[in-house]
Coordinates of C-alpha atoms and ligand atoms in Angstrom, one line a residue:
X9 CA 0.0 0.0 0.0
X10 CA 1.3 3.4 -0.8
X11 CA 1.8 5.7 1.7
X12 CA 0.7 9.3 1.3
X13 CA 1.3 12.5 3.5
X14 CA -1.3 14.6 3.9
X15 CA -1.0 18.4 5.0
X16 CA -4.2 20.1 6.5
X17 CA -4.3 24.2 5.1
X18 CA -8.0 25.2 6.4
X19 CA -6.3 26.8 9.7
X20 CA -4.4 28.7 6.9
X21 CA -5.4 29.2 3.7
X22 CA -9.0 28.8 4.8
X23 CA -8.9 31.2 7.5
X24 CA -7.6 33.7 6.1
X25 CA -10.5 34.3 3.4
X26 CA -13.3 34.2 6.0
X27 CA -14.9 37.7 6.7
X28 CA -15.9 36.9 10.2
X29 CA -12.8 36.8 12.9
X30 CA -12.9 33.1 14.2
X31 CA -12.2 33.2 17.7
X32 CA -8.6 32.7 18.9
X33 CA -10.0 29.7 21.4
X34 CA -11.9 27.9 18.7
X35 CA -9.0 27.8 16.2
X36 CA -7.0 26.3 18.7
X37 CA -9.6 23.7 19.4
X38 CA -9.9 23.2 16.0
X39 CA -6.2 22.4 15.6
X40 CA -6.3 20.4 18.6
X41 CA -8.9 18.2 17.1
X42 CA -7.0 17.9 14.1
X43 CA -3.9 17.1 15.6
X44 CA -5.8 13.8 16.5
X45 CA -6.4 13.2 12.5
X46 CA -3.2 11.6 11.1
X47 CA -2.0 14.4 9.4
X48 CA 1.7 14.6 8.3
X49 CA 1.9 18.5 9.0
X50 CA -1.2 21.4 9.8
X51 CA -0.6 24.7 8.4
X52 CA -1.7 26.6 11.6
X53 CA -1.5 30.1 10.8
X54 CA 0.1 32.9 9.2
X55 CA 3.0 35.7 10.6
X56 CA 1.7 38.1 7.8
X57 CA 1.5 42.0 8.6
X58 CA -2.3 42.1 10.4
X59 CA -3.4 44.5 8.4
X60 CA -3.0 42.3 5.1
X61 CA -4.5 39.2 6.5
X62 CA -6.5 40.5 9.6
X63 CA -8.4 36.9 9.8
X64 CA -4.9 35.8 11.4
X65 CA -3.9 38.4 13.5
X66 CA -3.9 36.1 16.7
X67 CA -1.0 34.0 15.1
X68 CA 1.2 33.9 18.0
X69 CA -1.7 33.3 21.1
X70 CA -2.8 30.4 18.6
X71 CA 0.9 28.8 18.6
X72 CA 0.8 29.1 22.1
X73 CA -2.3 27.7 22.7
X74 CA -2.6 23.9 20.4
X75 CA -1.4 21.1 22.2
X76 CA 1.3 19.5 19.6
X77 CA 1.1 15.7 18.6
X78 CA 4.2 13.8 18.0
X79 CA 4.5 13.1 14.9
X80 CA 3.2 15.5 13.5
X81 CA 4.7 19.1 12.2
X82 CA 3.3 22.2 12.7
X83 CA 4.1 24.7 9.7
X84 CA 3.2 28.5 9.4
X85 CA 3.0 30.7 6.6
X86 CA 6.2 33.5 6.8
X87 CA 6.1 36.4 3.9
X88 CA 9.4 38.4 5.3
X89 CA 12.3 38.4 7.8
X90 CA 9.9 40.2 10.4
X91 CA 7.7 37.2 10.1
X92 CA 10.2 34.9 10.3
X93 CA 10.8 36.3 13.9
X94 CA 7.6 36.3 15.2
X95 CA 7.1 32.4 14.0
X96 CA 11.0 31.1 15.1
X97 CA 9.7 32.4 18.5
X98 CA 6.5 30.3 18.6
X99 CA 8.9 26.6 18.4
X100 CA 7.7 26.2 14.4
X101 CA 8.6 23.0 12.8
X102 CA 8.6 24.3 9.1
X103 CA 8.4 27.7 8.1
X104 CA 6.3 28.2 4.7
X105 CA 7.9 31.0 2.2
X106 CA 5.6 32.1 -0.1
X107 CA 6.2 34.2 -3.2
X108 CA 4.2 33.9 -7.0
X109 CA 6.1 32.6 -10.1
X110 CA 4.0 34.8 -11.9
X111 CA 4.8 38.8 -12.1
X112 CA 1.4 40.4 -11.8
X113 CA 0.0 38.0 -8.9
X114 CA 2.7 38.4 -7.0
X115 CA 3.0 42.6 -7.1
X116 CA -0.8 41.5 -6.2
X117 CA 0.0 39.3 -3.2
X118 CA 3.0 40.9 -1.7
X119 CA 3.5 44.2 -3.2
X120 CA 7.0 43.9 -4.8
X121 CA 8.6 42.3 -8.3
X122 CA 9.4 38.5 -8.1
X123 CA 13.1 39.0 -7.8
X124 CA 12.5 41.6 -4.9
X125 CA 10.5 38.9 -3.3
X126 CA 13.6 36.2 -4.1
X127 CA 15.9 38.5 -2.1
X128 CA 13.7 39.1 0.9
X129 CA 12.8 35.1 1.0
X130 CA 17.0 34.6 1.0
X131 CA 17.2 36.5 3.7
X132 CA 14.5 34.5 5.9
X133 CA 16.4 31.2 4.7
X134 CA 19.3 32.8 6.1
X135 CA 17.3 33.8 9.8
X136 CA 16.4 30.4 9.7
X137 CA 19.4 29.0 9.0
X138 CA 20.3 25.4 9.5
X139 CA 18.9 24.5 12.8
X140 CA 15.6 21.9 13.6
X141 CA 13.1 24.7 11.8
X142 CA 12.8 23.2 8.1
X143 CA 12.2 25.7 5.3
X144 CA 9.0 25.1 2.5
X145 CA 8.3 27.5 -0.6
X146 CA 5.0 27.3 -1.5
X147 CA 5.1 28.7 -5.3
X148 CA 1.8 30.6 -6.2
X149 CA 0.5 30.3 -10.1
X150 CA 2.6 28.0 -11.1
X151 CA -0.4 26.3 -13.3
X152 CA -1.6 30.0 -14.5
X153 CA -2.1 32.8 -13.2
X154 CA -5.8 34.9 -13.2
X155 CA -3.8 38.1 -15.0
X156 CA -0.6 36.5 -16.8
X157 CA -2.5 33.4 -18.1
X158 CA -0.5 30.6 -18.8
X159 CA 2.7 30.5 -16.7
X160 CA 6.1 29.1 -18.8
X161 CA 7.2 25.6 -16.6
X162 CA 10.6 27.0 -17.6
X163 CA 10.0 29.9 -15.1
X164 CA 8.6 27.8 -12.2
X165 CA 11.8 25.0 -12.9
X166 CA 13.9 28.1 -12.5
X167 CA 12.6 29.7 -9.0
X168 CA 12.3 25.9 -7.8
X169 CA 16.4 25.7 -8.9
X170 CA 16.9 28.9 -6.9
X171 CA 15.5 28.1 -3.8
X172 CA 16.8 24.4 -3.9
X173 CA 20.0 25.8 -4.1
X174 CA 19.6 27.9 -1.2
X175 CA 19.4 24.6 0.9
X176 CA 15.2 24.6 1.5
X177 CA 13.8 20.6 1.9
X178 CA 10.8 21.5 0.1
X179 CA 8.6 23.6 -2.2
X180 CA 4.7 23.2 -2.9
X181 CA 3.5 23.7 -6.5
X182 CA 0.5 25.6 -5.8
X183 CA -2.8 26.0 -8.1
X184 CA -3.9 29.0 -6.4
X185 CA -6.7 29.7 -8.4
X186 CA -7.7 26.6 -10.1
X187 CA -6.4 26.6 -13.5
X188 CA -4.2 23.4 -13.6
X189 CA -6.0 20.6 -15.5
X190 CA -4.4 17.4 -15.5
X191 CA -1.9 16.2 -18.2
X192 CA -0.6 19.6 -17.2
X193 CA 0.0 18.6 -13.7
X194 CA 1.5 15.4 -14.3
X195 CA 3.9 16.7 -16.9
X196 CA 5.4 19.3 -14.5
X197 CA 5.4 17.1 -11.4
X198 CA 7.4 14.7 -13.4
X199 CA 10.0 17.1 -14.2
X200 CA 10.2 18.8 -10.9
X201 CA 10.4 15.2 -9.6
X202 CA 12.8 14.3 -12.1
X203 CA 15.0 17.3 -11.7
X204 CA 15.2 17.5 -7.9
X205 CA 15.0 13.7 -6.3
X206 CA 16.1 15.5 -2.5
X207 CA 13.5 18.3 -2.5
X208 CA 10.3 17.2 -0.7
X209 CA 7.4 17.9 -3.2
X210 CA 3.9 18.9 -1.8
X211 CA 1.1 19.6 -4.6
X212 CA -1.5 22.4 -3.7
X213 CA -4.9 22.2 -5.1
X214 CA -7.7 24.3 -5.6
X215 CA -10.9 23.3 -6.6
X216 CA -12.2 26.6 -8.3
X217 CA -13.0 24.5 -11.8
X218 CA -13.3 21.2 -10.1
X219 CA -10.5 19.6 -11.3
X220 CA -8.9 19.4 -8.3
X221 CA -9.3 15.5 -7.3
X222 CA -8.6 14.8 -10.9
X223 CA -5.2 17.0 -10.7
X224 CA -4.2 14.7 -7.6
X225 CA -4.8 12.0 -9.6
X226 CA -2.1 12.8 -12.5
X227 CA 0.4 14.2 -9.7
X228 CA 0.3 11.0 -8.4
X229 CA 0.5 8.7 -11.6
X230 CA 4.1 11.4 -11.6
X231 CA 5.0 9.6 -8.7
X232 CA 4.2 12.7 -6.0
X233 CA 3.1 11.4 -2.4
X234 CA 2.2 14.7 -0.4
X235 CA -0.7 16.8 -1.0
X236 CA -2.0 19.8 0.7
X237 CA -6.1 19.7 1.4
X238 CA -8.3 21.9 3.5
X239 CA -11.1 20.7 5.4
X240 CA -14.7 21.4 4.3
X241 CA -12.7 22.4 0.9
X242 CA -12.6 25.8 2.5
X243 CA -9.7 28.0 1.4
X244 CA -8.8 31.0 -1.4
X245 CA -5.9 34.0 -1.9
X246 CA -7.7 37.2 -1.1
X247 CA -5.4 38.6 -3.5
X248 CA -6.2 36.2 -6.6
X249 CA -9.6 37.4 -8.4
X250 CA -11.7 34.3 -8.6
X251 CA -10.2 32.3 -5.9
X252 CA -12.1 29.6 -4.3
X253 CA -11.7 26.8 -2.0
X254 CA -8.7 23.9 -1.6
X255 CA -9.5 20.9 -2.9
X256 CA -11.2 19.5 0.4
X257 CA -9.5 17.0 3.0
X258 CA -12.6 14.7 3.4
X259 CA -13.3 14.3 0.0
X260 CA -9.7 13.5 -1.3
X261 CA -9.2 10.9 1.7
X262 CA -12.1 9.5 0.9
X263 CA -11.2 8.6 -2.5
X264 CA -7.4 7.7 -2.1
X265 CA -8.7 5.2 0.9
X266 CA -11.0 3.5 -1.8
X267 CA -8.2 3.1 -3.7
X268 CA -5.9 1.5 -1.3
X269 CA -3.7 4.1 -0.8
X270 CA -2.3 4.7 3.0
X271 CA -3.2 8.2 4.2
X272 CA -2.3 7.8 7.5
X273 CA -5.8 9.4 8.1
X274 CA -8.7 8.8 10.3
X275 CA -12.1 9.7 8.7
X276 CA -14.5 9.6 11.1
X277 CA -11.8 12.2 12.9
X278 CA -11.6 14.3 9.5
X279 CA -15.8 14.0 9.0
X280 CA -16.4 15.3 12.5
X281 CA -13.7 18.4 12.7
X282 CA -15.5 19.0 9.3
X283 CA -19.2 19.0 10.9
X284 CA -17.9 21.1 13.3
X285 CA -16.8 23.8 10.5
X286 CA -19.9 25.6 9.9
X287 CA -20.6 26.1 13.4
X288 CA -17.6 28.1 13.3
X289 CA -17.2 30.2 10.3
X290 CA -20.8 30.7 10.2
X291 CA -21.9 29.7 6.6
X292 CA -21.8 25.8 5.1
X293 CA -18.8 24.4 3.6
X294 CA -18.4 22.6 -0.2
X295 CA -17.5 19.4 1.6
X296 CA -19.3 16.4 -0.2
X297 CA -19.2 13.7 1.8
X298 CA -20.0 15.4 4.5
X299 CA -23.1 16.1 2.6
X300 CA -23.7 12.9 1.2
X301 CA -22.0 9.8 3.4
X302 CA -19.0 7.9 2.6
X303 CA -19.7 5.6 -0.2
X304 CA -20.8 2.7 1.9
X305 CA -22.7 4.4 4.6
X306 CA -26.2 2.3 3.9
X307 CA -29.5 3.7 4.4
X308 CA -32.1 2.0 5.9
X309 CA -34.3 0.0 3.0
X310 CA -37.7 2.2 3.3
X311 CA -40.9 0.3 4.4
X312 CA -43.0 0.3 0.9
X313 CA -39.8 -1.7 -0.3
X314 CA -39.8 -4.3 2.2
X315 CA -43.4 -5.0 1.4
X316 CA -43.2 -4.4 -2.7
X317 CA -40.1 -6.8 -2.4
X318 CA -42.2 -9.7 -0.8
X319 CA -45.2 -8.9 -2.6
X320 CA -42.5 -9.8 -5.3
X321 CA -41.2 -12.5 -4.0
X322 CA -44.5 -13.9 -3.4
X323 CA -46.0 -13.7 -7.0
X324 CA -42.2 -15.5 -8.0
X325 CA -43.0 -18.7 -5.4
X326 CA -46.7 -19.2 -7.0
X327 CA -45.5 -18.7 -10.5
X328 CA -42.9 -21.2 -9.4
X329 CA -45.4 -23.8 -7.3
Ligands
COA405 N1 4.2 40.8 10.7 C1 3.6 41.8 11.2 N2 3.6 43.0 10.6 C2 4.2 43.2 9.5 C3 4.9 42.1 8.8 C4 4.9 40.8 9.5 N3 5.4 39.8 9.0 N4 5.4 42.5 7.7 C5 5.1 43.8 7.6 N5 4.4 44.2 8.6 C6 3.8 45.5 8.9 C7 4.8 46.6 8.9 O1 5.3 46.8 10.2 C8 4.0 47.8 8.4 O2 3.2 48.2 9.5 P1 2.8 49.8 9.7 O3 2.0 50.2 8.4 O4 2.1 49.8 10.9 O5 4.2 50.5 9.7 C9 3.1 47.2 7.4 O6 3.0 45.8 7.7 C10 3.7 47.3 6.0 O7 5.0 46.8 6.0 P2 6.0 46.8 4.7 O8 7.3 46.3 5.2 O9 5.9 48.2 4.1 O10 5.4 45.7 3.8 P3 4.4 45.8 2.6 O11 3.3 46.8 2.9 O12 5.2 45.8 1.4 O13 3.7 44.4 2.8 C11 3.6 42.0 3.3 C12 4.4 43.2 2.6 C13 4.2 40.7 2.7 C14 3.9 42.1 4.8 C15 2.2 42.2 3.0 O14 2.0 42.4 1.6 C16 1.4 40.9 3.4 O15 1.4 40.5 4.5 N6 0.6 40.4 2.4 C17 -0.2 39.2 2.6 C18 0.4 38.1 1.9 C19 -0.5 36.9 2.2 O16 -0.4 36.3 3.3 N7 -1.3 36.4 1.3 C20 -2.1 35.3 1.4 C21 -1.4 34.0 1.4 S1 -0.7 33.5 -0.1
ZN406 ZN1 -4.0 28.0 -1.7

């Protein structure tokens, strides 16, 4: 059985699209909850400047407040050096970089050109150093981009080559706004396979044109074994017109379990930290099987059948007799 890791990003890029504040004490007992899951890593927040993102303003009293699993690593969004403080104080595990491989989204996102974005993110490799606090770029756009278009796989090979070289473990091809499709997706995750065998590869759905579960499905005939998922498929880039929601946790588990792939995950966990969600955020979530059931959760055969079906069975014997 194939293992998979899967990395929760509701706490994260979930959060931070919802227009009501969620209560510092309720995201940490939403992290707590999903600490029990079997998650490889849980993006729990975000050290961006509270004015950009003010959804996760409470990133350090929510650090400070989850209970941490063994086993599993807790990860945190850092755009700049300043960030990079506030989160190496809070005991991270990983600290995820962020910057667009397209021009236009990220002058959207973070207000400077790519390269001025490359230099800052050197510099927060270089606060981070080499100690225990690991080191993820999450690339935005890198299947198009909602003002460039299409985005040349020469470019994202490129910034993936510069920040390997930098020493990061891993980067996360991202599909912020949902324009991968999937002979797309395996054709790049085979090369950035191919071309960097060390770097730990995470693939970032979102299901904005619902292609999403068919995208994992071509990542992972390219061989890639770690995917990002948010639960209740909540999720979007406040600065990305269009943006919608992460391809969602329940529904991808779902289907890799009926396949025979190893998650590590607990369902039942994932389904009731999902029920949970709109209790919270205050609107319902695009999770499907929360809606619907797993595939084998049986309802009860309705009376009229019973009877039609030995009314049946019936007229069969005394044809029979
Ligand atoms: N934590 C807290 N505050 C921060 C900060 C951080 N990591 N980085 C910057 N700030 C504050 C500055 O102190 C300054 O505050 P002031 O206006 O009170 O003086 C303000 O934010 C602007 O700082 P500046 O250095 O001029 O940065 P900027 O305006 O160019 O913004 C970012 C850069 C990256 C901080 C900002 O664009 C950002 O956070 N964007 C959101 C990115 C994001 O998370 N997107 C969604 C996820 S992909
Ligand atoms: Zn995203």
């Amino acid at each position: 059985m194939k293992r998979l890791f899967m990395q929760e990003v509701a706490t994260r890029d979930g959060f931070q699209n919802e227009k009501n504040f969620i209560q510092t004490e309720d995201k940490i007992s939403l992290i707590n909850e999903l600490s029990q899951c079997g998650y490889a890593k849980i993006e729990v927040t975000s050290f961006t400047s509270p004015k950009a993102i003010p959804a996760l303003r409470d990133a350090e009293a929510v650090m400070a407040g989850i209970a941490r699993q063994p086993g599993v690593e807790y990860t945190v969004l850092v755009p700049n050096v300043r960030g990079a403080g506030r989160a190496l104080g809070c005991g991270i595990d990983e600290a995820n970089l962020v910057m667009s491989v397209s021009e236009p989204h990220n002058h959207s996102n973070l207000r400077m050109t790519r390269e001025q974005s490359f230099t800052q993110l050197k510099d927060v490799v270089a606060v981070i150093g080499s100690g225990p606090v690991a080191v993820n770029v999450s690339l935005s756009t890198v299947f198009g981009c909602p003002m460039q278009g299409d985005v040349p796989s020469a470019d994202v090979l490129r910034f993936v080559e510069r920040f390997a070289a930098l020493g990061v473990r891993g980067v996360t091809l991202c599909d912020t706004t949902g324009m991968a499709y999937p002979s797309q997706v395996e054709a790049l995750s085979r090369q950035v396979l191919e071309h960097f065998p060390n770097l730990q590869v995470t693939l970032h759905f979102h299901n904005t044109r619902g292609m999403a579960l068919a995208n994992t499905l071509a990542a992972l005939a390219a061989g890639v074994n770690r995917f990002d998922a948010s639960l209740g498929g909540l999720g979007g880039c406040p600065y990305a017109p269009g943006a919608s929601g992460n391809v969602c946790t329940e529904d991808l588990v779902h289907m890799l379990e009926l396949m025979g792939y190893d998650t590590g995950m607990d369902l039942h966990r994932v389904l009731a930290a999902s029920a949970r969600l709109p209790g919270l955020i205050g609107h319902d979530t695009p999770s499907q099987i929360l809606r619907a059931g797993r595939r084998l959760d049986l309802h009860p055969i309705p009376e009229h059948v019973h009877t039609l079906t030995k009314q049946m069975t019936n007229i069969e014997l005394e044809r029979a007799q």
